[in-house]
C-alpha atoms as one frame of an Amber mdcrd trajectory, in Angstrom:
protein
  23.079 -24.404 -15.591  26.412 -25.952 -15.263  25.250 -28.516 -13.547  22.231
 -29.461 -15.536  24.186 -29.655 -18.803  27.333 -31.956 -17.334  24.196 -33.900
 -15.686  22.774 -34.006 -19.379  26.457 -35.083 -21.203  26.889 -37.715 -18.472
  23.003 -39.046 -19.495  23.890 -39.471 -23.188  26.448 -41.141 -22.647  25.807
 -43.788 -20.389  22.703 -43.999 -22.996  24.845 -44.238 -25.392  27.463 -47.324
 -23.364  23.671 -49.162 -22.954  22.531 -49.307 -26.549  25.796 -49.893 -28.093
  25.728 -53.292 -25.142  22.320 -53.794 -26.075  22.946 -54.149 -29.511  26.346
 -56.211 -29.100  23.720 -58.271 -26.849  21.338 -58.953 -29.580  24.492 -60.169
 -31.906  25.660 -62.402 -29.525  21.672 -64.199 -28.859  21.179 -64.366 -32.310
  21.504 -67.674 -33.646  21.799 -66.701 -37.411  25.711 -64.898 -36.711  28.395
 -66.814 -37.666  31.512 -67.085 -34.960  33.463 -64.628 -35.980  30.894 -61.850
 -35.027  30.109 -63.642 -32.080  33.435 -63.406 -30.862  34.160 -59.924 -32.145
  31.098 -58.648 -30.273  31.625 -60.958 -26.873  34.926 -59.224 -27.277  33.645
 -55.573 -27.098  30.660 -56.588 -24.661  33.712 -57.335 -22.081  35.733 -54.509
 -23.132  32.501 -52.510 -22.783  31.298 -54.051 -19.582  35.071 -53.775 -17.875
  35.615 -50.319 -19.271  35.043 -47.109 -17.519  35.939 -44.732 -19.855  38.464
 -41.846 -19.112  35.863 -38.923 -20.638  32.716 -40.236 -18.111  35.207 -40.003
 -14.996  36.049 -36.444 -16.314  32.621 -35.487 -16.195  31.586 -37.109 -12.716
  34.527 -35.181 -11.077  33.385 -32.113 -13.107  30.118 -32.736 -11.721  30.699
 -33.425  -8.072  33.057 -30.211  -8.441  30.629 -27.974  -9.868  28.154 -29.724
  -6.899  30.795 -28.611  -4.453  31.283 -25.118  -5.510  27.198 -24.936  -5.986
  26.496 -25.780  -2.368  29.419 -23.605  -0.981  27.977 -20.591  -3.450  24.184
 -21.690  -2.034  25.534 -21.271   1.476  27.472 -17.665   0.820  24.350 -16.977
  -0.402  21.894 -17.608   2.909  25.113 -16.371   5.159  24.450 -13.273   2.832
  21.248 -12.808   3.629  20.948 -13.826   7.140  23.744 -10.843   7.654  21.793
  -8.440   5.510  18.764  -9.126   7.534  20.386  -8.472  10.621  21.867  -5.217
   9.252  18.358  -4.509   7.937  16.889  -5.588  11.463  17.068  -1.656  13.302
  16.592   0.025  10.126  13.640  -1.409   9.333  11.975  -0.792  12.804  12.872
   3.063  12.372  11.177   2.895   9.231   8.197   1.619  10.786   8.718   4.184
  13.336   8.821   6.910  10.416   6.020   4.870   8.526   3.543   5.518  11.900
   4.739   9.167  12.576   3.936   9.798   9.182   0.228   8.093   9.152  -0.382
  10.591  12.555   0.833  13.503  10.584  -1.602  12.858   8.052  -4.397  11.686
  10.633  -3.713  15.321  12.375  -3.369  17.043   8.313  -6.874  15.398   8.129
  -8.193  16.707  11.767  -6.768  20.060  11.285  -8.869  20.096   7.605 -12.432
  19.504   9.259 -11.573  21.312  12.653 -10.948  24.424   9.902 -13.925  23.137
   8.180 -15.392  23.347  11.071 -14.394  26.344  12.157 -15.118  28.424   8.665
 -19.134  26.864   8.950 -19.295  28.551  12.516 -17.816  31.864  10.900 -20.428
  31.545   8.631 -23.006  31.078  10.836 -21.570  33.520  13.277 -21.684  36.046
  10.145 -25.225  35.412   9.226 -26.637  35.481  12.666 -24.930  39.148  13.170
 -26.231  40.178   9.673 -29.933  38.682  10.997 -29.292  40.714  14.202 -28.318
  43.952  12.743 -31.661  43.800  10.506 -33.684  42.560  13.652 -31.976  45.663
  15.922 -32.795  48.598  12.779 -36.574  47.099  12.293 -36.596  47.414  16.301
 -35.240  50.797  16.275 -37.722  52.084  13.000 -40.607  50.640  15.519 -39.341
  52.564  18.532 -39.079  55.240  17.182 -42.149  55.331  15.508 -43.954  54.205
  19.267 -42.245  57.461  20.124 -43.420  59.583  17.381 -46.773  58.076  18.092
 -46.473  58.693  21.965 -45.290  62.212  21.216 -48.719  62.720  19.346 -50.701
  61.288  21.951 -49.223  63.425  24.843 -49.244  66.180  22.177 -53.385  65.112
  21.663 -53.678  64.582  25.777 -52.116  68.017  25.962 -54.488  69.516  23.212
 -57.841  68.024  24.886 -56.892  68.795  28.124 -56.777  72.758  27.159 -59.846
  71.965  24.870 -61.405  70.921  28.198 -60.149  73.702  29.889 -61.463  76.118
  27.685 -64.750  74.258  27.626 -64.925  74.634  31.052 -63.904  78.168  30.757
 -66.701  79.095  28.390 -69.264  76.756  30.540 -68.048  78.894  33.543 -68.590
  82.390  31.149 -72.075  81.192  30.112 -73.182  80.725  33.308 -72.691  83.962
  34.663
């Protein structure tokens, strides 16, 4: 900012040194001044011309000073950061070190959530096949022992007709005698 404004002062004035020649300049070609202004102004056109004034030396030292102390602040500044990005240099690899431990900790948060998932549907499965078993197993076990119950009454009827036979043979045997 510095810079730019003494850049700006030294650019008005040397603006204002030219128009103050050119106008001294006009004077001096016009052919309607008498002598007296044509000497006064040939007068201040060489003072002008031979003249470098005390205030614009001022400035171009202030500027090539504030230059200076730019250029040695611009290159504090990249010496800076060059030794802040060596600092930064093994730091930065752990944190990409952290960075990647940290994406496997979620990738194996993630795993562990479906292998559970996982997991809790076989349960369920598991849970409804034993339920489907136990039902299977106690309609088995009402038709087993109702085969026995039946079995039982057909020995029991086997039993019964063989004695029937028996004593039709019996009474066969009687009425033929």
């Amino acid at each position: 900012e510095e810079i730019a404004k003494v850049l700006r002062e030294i650019e008005d004035a040397e603006m204002k040194r030219q128009k103050v020649i050119e106008q001294l300049e006009i004077i001096l070609d016009d052919p309607s001044t008498n002598k007296v202004s044509k000497g006064k102004a040939a007068h201040e056109l060489a003072q002008m011309r031979n003249q470098d004034t005390l205030d614009q030396q001022k400035r171009k030292l202030t500027q090539q000073a504030l230059l200076r102390k730019q250029e040695k602040v611009t290159r504090l500044s990249k010496e800076a950061r060059a030794s802040k990005e060596r600092a930064l240099r093994p730091y930065l690899k752990e944190k990409e070190e952290a960075d990647e431990a940290l994406r496997l900790v979620i990738e194996k948060q993630e795993a562990h959530g479906l292998l559970k998932e996982a997991v809790d549907k076989m349960n369920s499965a598991a849970q409804s096949a034993k339920k489907n078993y136990t039902k299977q197993f106690l309609a088995v076990s009402k038709k087993r022992t109702a085969v026995t119950a039946t079995r039982r009454n057909v020995q029991k009827a086997r039993q019964d007709a063989s004695e029937a036979r028996k004593r039709a043979n019996l009474t066969r045997l009687a009425l033929r005698v």
